[in-house]
Amino acid sequence: MDPEAFLEIANQISRLQMYPFFELAHCLIMCMYVKEDLAGGAHLFSRKHPLACWVSCMLSIYGGAMFASFLLGEPILSSFKNQNSLLLATGAWYVIFYMPFDFGYKVFKFLPIKLVLALMKEVIRCKKVHDGVVHAAKIYPNGYVIMIIIGTLKGNGTAFLKVLERLLRGVWTPNAIELIQMSFPTKACIAASIIFVLDKKTDIISAPHALVYFGIVIFFVYFKLSSMLLGIHDPFVPFENLFCAIFMGGIWDTLQRLLTPASKGDQSSVKTDTAKNGKTESAKKKE
């Protein structure tokens, strides 16, 4: 492909308008996540607690922007100031939860349609990460870490509010804290934020900004496709394991176990386990 034509495509992608189609895809996907998280109780919950259901969906849709606003000391409810966007989100919530015969959810759950919606959501995710980095750079021009944090929260802040969102539905799941079990979208948003910061604040990346933006969009879209079609959920895991083994004590812990003799307590526990295993094996042979 001609480089100029490729750059023109990148420029067009970077100037895409998110409203209404990409925002609608985002709203539909998030409402579907809430419904799937409710599982078999979704029908009963939506009928008995429609307000809690609506608030839960709105928190899932606008959670990243609300969390970022909270950390930056801005009005948390500023995400709701756009009436058109709020009506769009409410319409998506109604279609997913209240269409007759669950028709809306069944249509958008159909794999080809869901795949298109998911890819559109990844495009708007990239836009949110970029806007978060740019917004934080205006407030803290030299706060690189702040830019990365705000970009990450704008892109996948809903994951950090999952415990609160479930608590609004009467479910307490402390094990779902994102920092403990970090999902791939969060890791991808961190990586994208770092790249945007390097592109904006340093000379390390010499490529045009539109090309960098387009590359991150392709990155998000490609791995979403891989996740949905090929089952590749977290390509960062091998690199994390290698990094932890080298820099987070993995090698030294292994050497310590090899070089340090086991204590008496460990030896006695090993003997006890061996005796138990031996008895178990002999009992199995007798049987």
Coordinates of C-alpha atoms in Angstrom, one line a residue:
M1 CA 0.0 0.0 0.0
D2 CA 1.1 3.5 -0.8
P3 CA 2.5 5.1 2.4
E4 CA 0.6 8.3 1.8
A5 CA -2.7 6.4 1.3
F6 CA -1.9 4.4 4.5
L7 CA -1.3 7.7 6.4
E8 CA -4.5 9.1 5.1
I9 CA -6.4 6.1 6.4
A10 CA -4.7 6.6 9.8
N11 CA -5.8 10.3 9.7
Q12 CA -9.4 9.3 9.0
I13 CA -9.4 6.7 11.8
S14 CA -8.0 9.3 14.3
R15 CA -10.8 11.7 13.4
L16 CA -13.7 9.3 13.6
Q17 CA -16.8 10.6 15.3
M18 CA -17.7 8.3 18.2
Y19 CA -21.3 9.4 18.5
P20 CA -23.7 7.8 17.9
F21 CA -22.6 4.4 16.4
F22 CA -19.5 3.7 18.4
E23 CA -21.0 5.0 21.6
L24 CA -24.0 2.8 21.0
A25 CA -21.8 -0.3 20.6
H26 CA -20.1 0.6 23.8
C27 CA -23.4 1.0 25.7
L28 CA -24.8 -2.3 24.3
I29 CA -21.7 -4.3 25.2
M30 CA -21.6 -3.0 28.7
C31 CA -25.3 -3.7 29.3
M32 CA -24.8 -7.2 28.0
Y33 CA -21.9 -7.7 30.4
V34 CA -24.1 -6.6 33.3
K35 CA -26.9 -9.0 32.2
E36 CA -24.4 -11.9 31.8
D37 CA -23.0 -11.1 35.2
L38 CA -26.4 -11.4 36.7
A39 CA -26.7 -14.7 34.9
G40 CA -30.0 -16.6 35.7
G41 CA -31.2 -13.8 38.0
A42 CA -31.1 -11.1 35.4
H43 CA -34.8 -11.4 34.5
L44 CA -36.1 -11.3 38.1
F45 CA -33.6 -8.5 39.2
S46 CA -34.5 -6.2 36.3
R47 CA -38.2 -6.6 37.1
K48 CA -37.9 -6.2 40.9
H49 CA -35.2 -3.5 40.9
P50 CA -35.3 -1.5 37.6
L51 CA -33.6 1.6 39.2
A52 CA -30.7 -0.5 40.6
C53 CA -30.4 -2.2 37.2
W54 CA -30.3 1.2 35.4
V55 CA -27.7 2.6 37.9
S56 CA -25.6 -0.5 37.6
C57 CA -25.6 -0.2 33.8
M58 CA -24.8 3.5 33.8
L59 CA -21.9 2.9 36.2
S60 CA -20.6 0.3 33.8
I61 CA -20.9 2.6 30.8
Y62 CA -19.6 5.8 32.4
G63 CA -17.5 4.3 35.2
G64 CA -14.1 5.1 33.6
A65 CA -14.9 8.8 33.1
M66 CA -16.4 9.1 36.6
F67 CA -13.4 7.5 38.3
A68 CA -11.0 9.7 36.4
S69 CA -13.0 12.8 37.2
F70 CA -12.9 11.8 40.9
L71 CA -9.1 11.4 40.9
L72 CA -8.6 14.7 39.1
G73 CA -10.9 16.6 41.4
E74 CA -13.5 17.3 38.7
P75 CA -17.3 16.9 39.0
I76 CA -18.0 13.2 39.1
L77 CA -21.4 13.5 37.4
S78 CA -20.1 15.6 34.5
S79 CA -20.3 12.4 32.4
F80 CA -24.1 12.7 32.5
K81 CA -24.2 16.3 31.2
N82 CA -24.6 15.2 27.6
Q83 CA -28.4 14.4 27.4
N84 CA -28.1 12.7 24.0
S85 CA -25.4 10.3 25.2
L86 CA -27.4 9.6 28.3
L87 CA -30.6 8.9 26.3
L88 CA -28.5 6.6 24.0
A89 CA -27.2 4.7 27.0
T90 CA -30.7 4.4 28.6
G91 CA -32.1 3.1 25.3
A92 CA -29.4 0.5 25.1
W93 CA -30.2 -0.6 28.7
Y94 CA -33.9 -0.9 27.9
V95 CA -33.3 -2.9 24.7
I96 CA -31.1 -5.4 26.5
F97 CA -33.3 -5.9 29.5
Y98 CA -36.9 -5.2 28.6
M99 CA -37.5 -6.1 25.0
P100 CA -40.4 -8.7 24.6
F101 CA -39.1 -12.3 24.6
D102 CA -35.6 -11.0 25.4
F103 CA -35.4 -10.2 21.7
G104 CA -32.8 -7.4 22.0
Y105 CA -30.3 -9.4 24.0
K106 CA -30.7 -12.4 21.7
V107 CA -30.1 -10.4 18.6
F108 CA -27.0 -8.6 19.9
K109 CA -25.6 -11.8 21.4
F110 CA -25.5 -13.4 18.0
L111 CA -21.8 -13.9 17.4
P112 CA -21.4 -11.9 14.1
I113 CA -23.3 -8.9 15.5
K114 CA -21.6 -9.2 18.9
L115 CA -18.2 -9.3 17.2
V116 CA -18.9 -6.1 15.2
L117 CA -20.0 -4.4 18.4
A118 CA -17.0 -5.6 20.3
L119 CA -14.6 -4.3 17.6
M120 CA -16.4 -0.9 17.6
K121 CA -16.0 -0.8 21.4
E122 CA -12.2 -1.3 21.0
V123 CA -12.1 1.7 18.7
I124 CA -13.8 3.9 21.2
R125 CA -11.6 2.4 23.9
C126 CA -8.5 3.7 22.1
K127 CA -10.2 7.1 21.7
K128 CA -10.9 7.2 25.5
V129 CA -7.3 6.3 26.4
H130 CA -5.9 9.0 24.1
D131 CA -8.3 11.6 25.4
G132 CA -7.5 10.6 29.0
V133 CA -3.8 11.1 28.4
V134 CA -4.3 14.4 26.6
H135 CA -6.6 15.7 29.4
A136 CA -4.2 14.7 32.2
A137 CA -1.3 16.3 30.3
K138 CA -3.2 19.6 30.3
I139 CA -3.6 19.6 34.0
Y140 CA -0.3 17.9 35.0
P141 CA 2.2 18.7 32.1
N142 CA 5.0 16.8 33.7
G143 CA 3.0 14.1 35.5
Y144 CA 3.7 11.1 33.3
V145 CA 2.4 8.6 35.8
I146 CA -0.8 10.6 36.2
M147 CA -1.3 10.6 32.4
I148 CA -0.9 6.8 32.4
I149 CA -3.3 6.3 35.3
I150 CA -6.0 8.6 33.8
G151 CA -5.6 7.1 30.3
T152 CA -6.0 3.6 31.8
L153 CA -9.0 4.5 33.8
K154 CA -10.7 6.2 30.8
G155 CA -10.1 3.1 28.8
N156 CA -11.1 0.5 31.3
G157 CA -12.1 2.2 34.5
T158 CA -15.3 0.1 34.8
A159 CA -13.1 -2.9 35.8
F160 CA -11.8 -1.0 38.8
L161 CA -15.4 -0.2 39.9
K162 CA -16.7 -3.8 39.4
V163 CA -16.9 -4.4 43.1
L164 CA -18.9 -1.2 43.6
E165 CA -21.1 -2.0 40.6
R166 CA -21.9 -5.4 42.0
L167 CA -22.4 -4.0 45.5
L168 CA -25.2 -1.8 44.0
R169 CA -26.9 -5.0 43.0
G170 CA -26.5 -6.5 46.5
V171 CA -23.5 -8.7 45.7
W172 CA -20.2 -8.4 47.6
T173 CA -17.2 -9.9 45.7
P174 CA -14.0 -8.6 47.2
N175 CA -12.0 -11.1 45.1
A176 CA -13.0 -9.2 41.9
I177 CA -10.7 -6.2 42.7
E178 CA -8.9 -5.4 39.4
L179 CA -5.5 -4.8 40.9
I180 CA -5.5 -8.3 42.3
Q181 CA -6.7 -10.0 39.1
M182 CA -5.8 -7.6 36.4
S183 CA -7.6 -8.3 33.1
F184 CA -6.1 -8.0 29.6
P185 CA -8.0 -4.8 28.7
T186 CA -6.5 -3.0 31.7
K187 CA -3.0 -4.2 30.7
A188 CA -3.6 -3.1 27.1
C189 CA -4.8 0.3 28.3
I190 CA -1.7 0.7 30.4
A191 CA 0.5 -0.1 27.4
A192 CA -1.5 2.2 25.1
S193 CA -1.2 5.0 27.7
I194 CA 2.5 4.6 27.9
I195 CA 2.8 4.8 24.1
F196 CA 0.7 7.9 23.9
V197 CA 2.7 9.6 26.6
L198 CA 6.0 8.7 24.8
D199 CA 4.5 10.0 21.6
K200 CA 3.3 13.2 23.1
K201 CA 6.0 14.1 25.6
T202 CA 9.2 12.6 24.2
D203 CA 11.1 12.2 20.9
I204 CA 11.4 8.4 21.2
I205 CA 8.6 7.8 18.8
S206 CA 9.2 9.6 15.5
A207 CA 6.2 8.3 13.6
P208 CA 3.3 10.7 12.9
H209 CA 0.7 10.8 15.6
A210 CA -2.1 9.5 13.4
L211 CA 0.0 6.5 12.6
V212 CA 0.7 5.8 16.3
Y213 CA -3.0 6.1 17.0
F214 CA -3.9 3.8 14.2
G215 CA -1.4 1.2 15.4
I216 CA -3.0 1.1 18.8
V217 CA -6.4 0.8 17.3
I218 CA -5.2 -2.2 15.3
F219 CA -3.6 -3.6 18.5
F220 CA -6.9 -3.4 20.4
V221 CA -9.0 -4.8 17.6
Y222 CA -6.6 -7.7 16.8
F223 CA -6.5 -9.0 20.3
K224 CA -10.2 -8.7 20.8
L225 CA -10.6 -10.8 17.6
S226 CA -8.1 -13.3 19.0
S227 CA -9.9 -13.4 22.3
M228 CA -13.4 -14.0 20.8
L229 CA -12.4 -16.3 17.9
L230 CA -9.2 -18.1 19.0
G231 CA -9.5 -18.0 22.8
I232 CA -6.2 -16.0 23.3
H233 CA -7.2 -14.0 26.4
D234 CA -3.9 -12.6 27.7
P235 CA -0.8 -12.5 25.6
F236 CA 1.0 -10.5 28.3
V237 CA 1.2 -13.5 30.6
P238 CA 4.5 -15.0 29.2
F239 CA 6.2 -11.6 29.5
E240 CA 4.9 -11.1 33.0
N241 CA 6.2 -14.5 34.1
L242 CA 9.6 -13.8 32.6
F243 CA 9.8 -10.3 34.2
C244 CA 8.7 -11.6 37.6
A245 CA 11.2 -14.5 37.4
I246 CA 14.1 -12.1 36.6
F247 CA 13.3 -8.9 38.6
M248 CA 10.7 -9.9 41.2
G249 CA 12.6 -12.5 43.1
G250 CA 11.7 -15.7 41.1
I251 CA 15.2 -16.8 40.4
W252 CA 16.5 -15.9 43.8
D253 CA 13.7 -17.8 45.5
T254 CA 14.4 -20.9 43.5
L255 CA 18.2 -20.6 44.3
Q256 CA 17.3 -20.2 48.0
R257 CA 15.2 -23.3 48.0
L258 CA 18.0 -25.3 46.3
L259 CA 20.9 -24.0 48.4
T260 CA 19.2 -23.7 51.8
P261 CA 18.8 -27.0 53.7
A262 CA 15.3 -27.7 54.8
S263 CA 14.5 -27.1 58.5
K264 CA 13.5 -29.9 60.9
G265 CA 9.9 -28.9 60.8
D266 CA 9.9 -29.1 57.0
Q267 CA 11.6 -32.5 57.1
S268 CA 9.1 -33.9 59.6
S269 CA 6.2 -32.6 57.5
V270 CA 7.7 -34.3 54.5
K271 CA 8.1 -37.6 56.4
T272 CA 4.5 -37.4 57.6
D273 CA 3.2 -36.7 54.1
T274 CA 5.3 -39.6 52.8
A275 CA 4.0 -41.9 55.5
K276 CA 0.4 -40.9 54.7
N277 CA 1.0 -41.4 51.0
G278 CA 2.6 -44.8 51.7
K279 CA -0.4 -45.9 53.7
T280 CA -2.8 -44.6 51.1
E281 CA -0.9 -46.6 48.4
S282 CA -0.8 -49.7 50.5
A283 CA -4.5 -49.4 51.3
K284 CA -5.2 -49.0 47.6
K285 CA -3.2 -52.2 46.8
K286 CA -5.2 -54.1 49.5
E287 CA -8.5 -53.0 48.0

